[in-house]
Amino acid sequence: MAMDPDPDLDLDMDMDMETLADAALAGDSGGEAERYEAAEAEADILRDRFRLAVISIATAEGSKAGMTVADPVVACIADLAFKSAEQLAKDAELFAQHAGRKSVRMDDVILTAHRNEHLMGLSRTFSQELKGKEPASERKRKKSSKKYERVIEV
Amino acid sequence: MDEDGTTGNSPAAETFDPDLIHAIFKLVWRRRVGKGGGGNEDIDVEPAPETSRRNRSTTANANALKVSCELLRIFVTEAIQRSAFIAEAEDGSVFEPTHLERVLPQLLLDF
């Protein structure tokens, strides 16, 4: 199986994605089957784009170690990472719903890594950095907004 | 804010595009809505959360996406680094599928 990342493929995919997305979202008089197929095609496009991203990350990482990564290996990693991403989505959604929320937050994502303490620590540090970079107004809204506002007013 | 005028401003590490991750997540969540609801001949699986009838498709925070990108990036990095560990022990310069095979069980358990 030749897994050559074709640069031209990317352009085609962008166009196709829009067409298929339109077909999937806009009126479809057909049944669920059509929609399912359209969704599957969309998934394939996403999978390919995802694979390209994995290739670039893996190649960069491999060259750091002074090694080249064979195509089949990268394809495997890409597929596994994609499945991980899907699993992450499902788990994060479950956690958010469990907390009675509709939107997934950072904490939900961090929880999905609960099986690996080290990983959870890493993502927590990362999330704290993100929070730290947020402008003061954002933080005001999230944490004890009332207290903060009172301080300013008085 | 300092902006390096030189072209030597190389990013520290490559990472996933948050929009791509978001698209994948939306796909998973949209799929779930269709399956979880059972028969939905009349109700369209709309992307825009409007009706309050059922659990509308989940949304994600911008920061949550960034953390997800980071987690997935670590996954790929770990896979490569662990395989490199094994490959180096065998004095190889190219990753072989067998290298990946050997790190796979632990990798999957960790993630």
XYZ file of C-alpha atoms in Angstrom:
265
model
C 0.000 0.000 0.000
C 1.546 3.272 -1.055
C 0.831 6.025 1.366
C 2.391 9.017 -0.338
C 1.079 12.323 0.903
C 0.126 14.101 -2.266
C 0.195 17.883 -1.896
C -2.406 18.216 -4.610
C -4.706 16.062 -2.606
C -5.106 18.803 -0.058
C -6.687 21.222 -2.503
C -9.089 18.633 -3.752
C -10.028 17.732 -0.255
C -10.907 21.299 0.653
C -13.276 21.549 -2.264
C -14.742 18.157 -1.671
C -15.240 18.824 1.971
C -17.344 21.859 1.252
C -19.441 20.072 -1.321
C -19.969 17.080 0.868
C -20.591 19.169 3.926
C -23.220 21.056 1.988
C -24.804 17.865 0.849
C -24.807 16.546 4.352
C -26.200 19.646 5.975
C -28.443 21.178 3.350
C -31.719 19.569 2.519
C -31.585 15.888 1.873
C -34.810 14.278 0.979
C -33.149 10.890 1.024
C -32.950 8.929 4.182
C -30.456 8.507 6.905
C -28.359 6.331 4.638
C -27.436 9.223 2.418
C -26.539 11.375 5.341
C -24.543 8.574 6.836
C -22.590 8.159 3.635
C -21.921 11.864 3.414
C -20.739 11.883 6.998
C -18.485 8.937 6.293
C -16.970 10.710 3.294
C -16.429 13.792 5.420
C -14.744 11.611 7.999
C -12.405 10.247 5.354
C -11.394 13.752 4.343
C -10.739 14.685 7.937
C -8.781 11.495 8.390
C -6.561 12.386 5.448
C -5.943 15.892 6.666
C -5.231 14.497 10.077
C -2.795 12.016 8.589
C -0.900 14.839 6.866
C -0.583 16.665 10.165
C 0.660 13.516 11.874
C 3.199 13.018 9.106
C 4.644 16.466 9.618
C 4.773 16.090 13.395
C 6.247 12.589 13.218
C 8.847 13.569 10.653
C 9.914 16.555 12.710
C 10.110 14.430 15.822
C 11.950 11.679 14.016
C 14.568 14.021 12.660
C 15.152 15.261 16.199
C 16.173 11.724 17.072
C 18.150 11.550 13.856
C 15.900 8.949 12.306
C 13.633 8.744 9.342
C 10.120 7.451 9.675
C 8.877 4.884 7.202
C 5.548 5.533 5.511
C 3.679 2.505 6.847
C 4.736 3.391 10.376
C 3.457 6.917 10.089
C 0.217 5.661 8.591
C -0.226 3.367 11.582
C 0.459 6.147 14.045
C -1.907 8.416 12.187
C -4.738 5.891 12.284
C -4.145 5.223 15.959
C -4.024 8.918 16.726
C -7.256 9.435 14.836
C -8.949 6.731 16.869
C -7.536 8.327 19.998
C -8.997 11.635 18.925
C -12.404 10.061 18.435
C -12.145 8.382 21.814
C -11.077 11.676 23.368
C -14.118 13.359 21.882
C -16.466 10.738 23.270
C -14.895 10.725 26.717
C -14.742 14.504 26.989
C -18.356 14.726 25.928
C -19.346 12.189 28.568
C -17.499 14.074 31.266
C -19.036 17.374 30.263
C -22.506 15.876 30.251
C -21.827 14.253 33.582
C -21.117 17.693 34.965
C -24.380 18.894 33.456
C -22.707 20.950 30.771
C -23.156 21.079 27.034
C -19.768 22.459 26.215
C -16.532 20.620 26.735
C -14.001 22.496 28.805
C -10.307 22.066 29.439
C -10.910 20.089 32.606
C -12.950 17.534 30.707
C -10.154 17.027 28.239
C -7.600 16.726 31.021
C -9.747 14.083 32.693
C -9.637 11.889 29.620
C -5.944 11.340 30.364
C -6.683 10.060 33.863
C -5.160 6.651 33.160
C -1.710 8.196 32.911
C -0.722 10.412 35.825
C 2.245 11.860 34.010
C 0.188 12.735 30.982
C -2.481 14.298 33.125
C 0.146 16.426 34.855
C 1.529 17.559 31.515
C -1.831 18.578 30.185
C -2.688 20.322 33.431
C 0.501 22.379 33.234
C -0.280 23.178 29.630
C -3.796 24.247 30.525
C -2.529 26.456 33.313
C -0.205 28.146 30.871
C -3.132 28.753 28.588
C -5.148 30.200 31.408
C -2.243 32.386 32.369
C -2.031 33.766 28.853
C -5.665 34.754 28.885
C -6.320 38.494 29.211
C -7.392 39.703 32.627
C -10.958 40.270 31.476
C -11.397 36.584 30.653
C -10.146 35.556 34.043
C -12.393 38.042 35.705
C -15.363 36.375 34.105
C -14.340 32.896 35.094
C -13.133 33.289 38.639
C -15.091 35.002 41.409
C -16.305 37.748 39.136
C -18.539 39.334 41.749
C -15.804 39.809 44.302
C -13.517 41.275 41.697
C -16.102 43.695 40.430
C -16.886 44.926 43.890
C -13.230 45.672 44.502
C -13.095 47.774 41.369
C -16.263 49.669 42.093
C -15.283 50.530 45.626
C 5.670 42.303 22.133
C 8.911 41.412 20.435
C 8.720 40.283 16.879
C 11.771 38.701 15.413
C 12.499 40.451 12.167
C 14.730 37.592 11.099
C 13.355 34.503 9.471
C 14.931 32.409 12.177
C 11.715 32.371 14.144
C 11.131 28.652 13.954
C 8.308 27.190 16.007
C 9.347 25.064 18.913
C 7.208 22.133 17.912
C 4.710 21.270 15.260
C 1.244 20.664 16.467
C -2.239 19.951 15.222
C -4.537 22.563 13.892
C -7.239 23.267 16.486
C -9.787 23.677 13.724
C -9.017 20.240 12.366
C -9.423 18.729 15.819
C -12.622 20.666 16.270
C -13.953 19.323 12.995
C -13.161 15.769 14.046
C -14.823 16.264 17.396
C -17.918 17.738 15.820
C -18.123 14.755 13.531
C -17.974 12.351 16.448
C -20.560 14.297 18.403
C -22.869 14.657 15.456
C -22.657 10.960 14.832
C -23.543 10.274 18.429
C -26.647 12.417 18.276
C -27.903 10.484 15.280
C -27.318 7.102 16.858
C -28.337 7.906 20.415
C -31.716 9.312 19.475
C -32.901 6.263 17.636
C -35.500 7.008 14.999
C -35.171 10.538 13.792
C -36.940 10.601 10.488
C -38.461 14.005 11.026
C -35.774 15.557 13.117
C -32.759 16.630 11.146
C -29.375 16.265 12.709
C -28.661 19.957 12.617
C -25.217 21.292 13.329
C -26.562 24.423 14.952
C -27.796 23.722 18.455
C -31.273 25.210 18.351
C -33.947 22.883 19.635
C -34.068 22.020 23.274
C -35.894 18.769 22.700
C -32.936 16.512 23.143
C -29.313 16.832 24.071
C -28.049 18.952 21.237
C -24.612 18.231 19.861
C -21.875 19.172 22.248
C -19.635 22.158 21.718
C -16.076 22.688 22.757
C -14.165 25.452 24.430
C -11.299 27.054 22.515
C -8.854 26.158 25.266
C -10.221 22.622 25.432
C -9.321 22.240 21.761
C -5.816 23.489 22.402
C -5.346 21.001 25.228
C -6.715 18.257 22.988
C -4.232 19.222 20.301
C -1.509 19.008 22.899
C -2.635 15.581 24.093
C -2.728 14.209 20.577
C 0.621 15.757 19.784
C 2.070 14.077 22.856
C 0.576 10.790 21.656
C 2.382 11.026 18.335
C 5.567 12.251 19.989
C 5.507 9.431 22.528
C 4.968 6.872 19.806
C 7.933 8.187 17.861
C 10.199 8.578 20.869
C 9.461 5.132 22.237
C 9.987 3.572 18.831
C 13.213 5.538 18.482
C 14.345 4.081 21.785
C 13.904 0.576 20.471
C 15.293 1.352 17.054
C 18.422 2.894 18.512
C 18.968 -0.221 20.604
C 19.046 -2.117 17.348
C 21.327 0.422 15.695
C 18.760 1.322 13.125
C 18.266 4.587 11.344
C 14.795 4.013 10.022
C 11.657 3.211 11.926
C 10.377 -0.226 11.155
C 6.867 -1.453 11.851
C 8.334 -3.960 14.278
C 9.594 -1.092 16.418
C 6.142 0.347 16.601
C 4.645 -3.062 17.340
C 6.729 -3.411 20.431
C 5.810 -0.069 21.927
C 2.181 -0.332 20.969
C 0.754 -2.236 23.969
C 2.156 0.158 26.548
C 1.322 3.146 24.399
C -2.297 2.137 24.068
C -2.566 1.437 27.770
C -1.192 4.841 28.588
C -3.581 6.749 26.390
